[in-house]
Short mmCIF file of C-alpha atoms in Angstrom, two decimals:
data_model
loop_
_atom_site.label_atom_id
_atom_site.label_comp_id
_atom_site.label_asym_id
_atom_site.label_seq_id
_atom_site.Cartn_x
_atom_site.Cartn_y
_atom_site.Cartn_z
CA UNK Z 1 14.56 11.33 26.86
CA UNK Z 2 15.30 12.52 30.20
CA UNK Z 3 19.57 13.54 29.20
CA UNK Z 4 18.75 15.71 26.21
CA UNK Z 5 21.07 18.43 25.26
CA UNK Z 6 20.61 21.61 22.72
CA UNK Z 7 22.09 19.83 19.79
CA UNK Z 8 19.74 17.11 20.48
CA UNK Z 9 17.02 19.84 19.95
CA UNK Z 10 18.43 21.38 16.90
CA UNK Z 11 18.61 17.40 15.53
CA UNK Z 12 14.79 17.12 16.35
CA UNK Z 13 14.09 20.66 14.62
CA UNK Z 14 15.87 20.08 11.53
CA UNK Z 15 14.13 16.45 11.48
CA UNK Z 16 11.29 18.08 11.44
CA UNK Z 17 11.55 20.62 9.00
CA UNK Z 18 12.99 17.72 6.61
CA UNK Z 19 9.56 16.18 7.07
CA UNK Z 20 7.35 19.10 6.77
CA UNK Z 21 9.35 19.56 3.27
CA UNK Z 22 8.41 16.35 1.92
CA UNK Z 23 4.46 15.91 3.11
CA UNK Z 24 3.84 16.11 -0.42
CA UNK Z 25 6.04 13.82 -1.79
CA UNK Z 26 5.95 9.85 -1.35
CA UNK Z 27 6.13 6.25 -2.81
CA UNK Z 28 4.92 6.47 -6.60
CA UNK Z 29 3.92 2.94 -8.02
CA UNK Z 30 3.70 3.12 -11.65
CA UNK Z 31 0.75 0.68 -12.61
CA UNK Z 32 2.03 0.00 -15.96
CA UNK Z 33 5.45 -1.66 -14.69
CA UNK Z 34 5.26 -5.41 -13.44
CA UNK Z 35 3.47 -6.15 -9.86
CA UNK Z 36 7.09 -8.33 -9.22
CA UNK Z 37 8.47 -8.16 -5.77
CA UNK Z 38 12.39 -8.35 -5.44
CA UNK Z 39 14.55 -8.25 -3.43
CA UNK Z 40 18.38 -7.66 -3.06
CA UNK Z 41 20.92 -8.11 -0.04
CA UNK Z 42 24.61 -7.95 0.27
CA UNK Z 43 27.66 -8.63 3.01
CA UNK Z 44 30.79 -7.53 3.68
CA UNK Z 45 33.16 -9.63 5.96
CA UNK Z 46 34.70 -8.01 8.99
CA UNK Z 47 33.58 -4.66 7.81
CA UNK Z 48 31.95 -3.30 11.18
CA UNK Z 49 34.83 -1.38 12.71
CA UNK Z 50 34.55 -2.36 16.63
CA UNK Z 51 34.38 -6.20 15.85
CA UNK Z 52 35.25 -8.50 13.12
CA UNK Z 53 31.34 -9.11 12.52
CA UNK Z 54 30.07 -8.89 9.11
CA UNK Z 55 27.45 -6.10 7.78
CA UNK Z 56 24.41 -7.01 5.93
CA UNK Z 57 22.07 -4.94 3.82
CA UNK Z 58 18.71 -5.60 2.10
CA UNK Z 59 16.17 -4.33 0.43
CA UNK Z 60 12.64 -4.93 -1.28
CA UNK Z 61 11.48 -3.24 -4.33
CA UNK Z 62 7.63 -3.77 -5.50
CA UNK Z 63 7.79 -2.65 -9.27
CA UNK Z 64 10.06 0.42 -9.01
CA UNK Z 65 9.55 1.46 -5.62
CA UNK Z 66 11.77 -0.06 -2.48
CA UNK Z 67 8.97 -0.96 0.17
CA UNK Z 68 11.56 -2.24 2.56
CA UNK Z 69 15.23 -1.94 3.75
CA UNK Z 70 17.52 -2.52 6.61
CA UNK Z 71 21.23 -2.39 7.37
CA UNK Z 72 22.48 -4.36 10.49
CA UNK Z 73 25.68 -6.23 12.22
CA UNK Z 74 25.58 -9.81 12.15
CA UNK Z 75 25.60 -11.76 15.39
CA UNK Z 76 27.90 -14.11 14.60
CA UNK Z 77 31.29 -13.72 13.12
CA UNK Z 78 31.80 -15.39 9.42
CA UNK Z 79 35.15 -16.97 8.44
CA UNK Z 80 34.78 -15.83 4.80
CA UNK Z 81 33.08 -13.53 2.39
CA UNK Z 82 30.74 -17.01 1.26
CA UNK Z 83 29.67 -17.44 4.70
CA UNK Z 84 28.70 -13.91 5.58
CA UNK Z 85 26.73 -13.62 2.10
CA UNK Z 86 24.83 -16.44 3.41
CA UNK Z 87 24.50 -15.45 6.81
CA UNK Z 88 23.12 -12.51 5.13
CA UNK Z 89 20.65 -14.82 2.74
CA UNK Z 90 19.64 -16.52 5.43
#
């Protein structure tokens, strides 16, 4: 916070303006569709560029709306695609 430079200014004006756009707008749960909570993840050996650690994704839908999501490097490295999908499961 201390270090911050004029393009980190211009970052945190255009982030604002982005938000300031969309006050209107937000998560729409259509009451007719089913109350079912799913979710969905995926891996991908080796794909982080720095170190052969796999990537993992997921998200949560509730009816048609996704109510959570992340995208992270694993701690641990996998030997195979199998292994990182269940790192990832996990």
């Amino acid at each position: 916070m201390s270090g911050y430079t004029k393009e980190h200014w211009m970052d945190v004006k255009r982030l604002l303006r982005y938000v300031k756009g969309g006050v209107d707008s937000g998560v729409v749960y259509d009451k007719c569709a089913p109350g079912i909570l799913q979710g969905f993840s995926d891996a991908d050996r080796a794909g982080h560029y720095e170190t052969p650690r796999p990537t993992t994704g997921f998200m949560f839908m509730l009816r048609v709306a996704a109510v959570n999501w992340a995208f992270n490097v694993q701690r641990t490295v996998a030997l195979s695609t199998i292994e990182a999908e269940y790192i990832a499961l996990c």
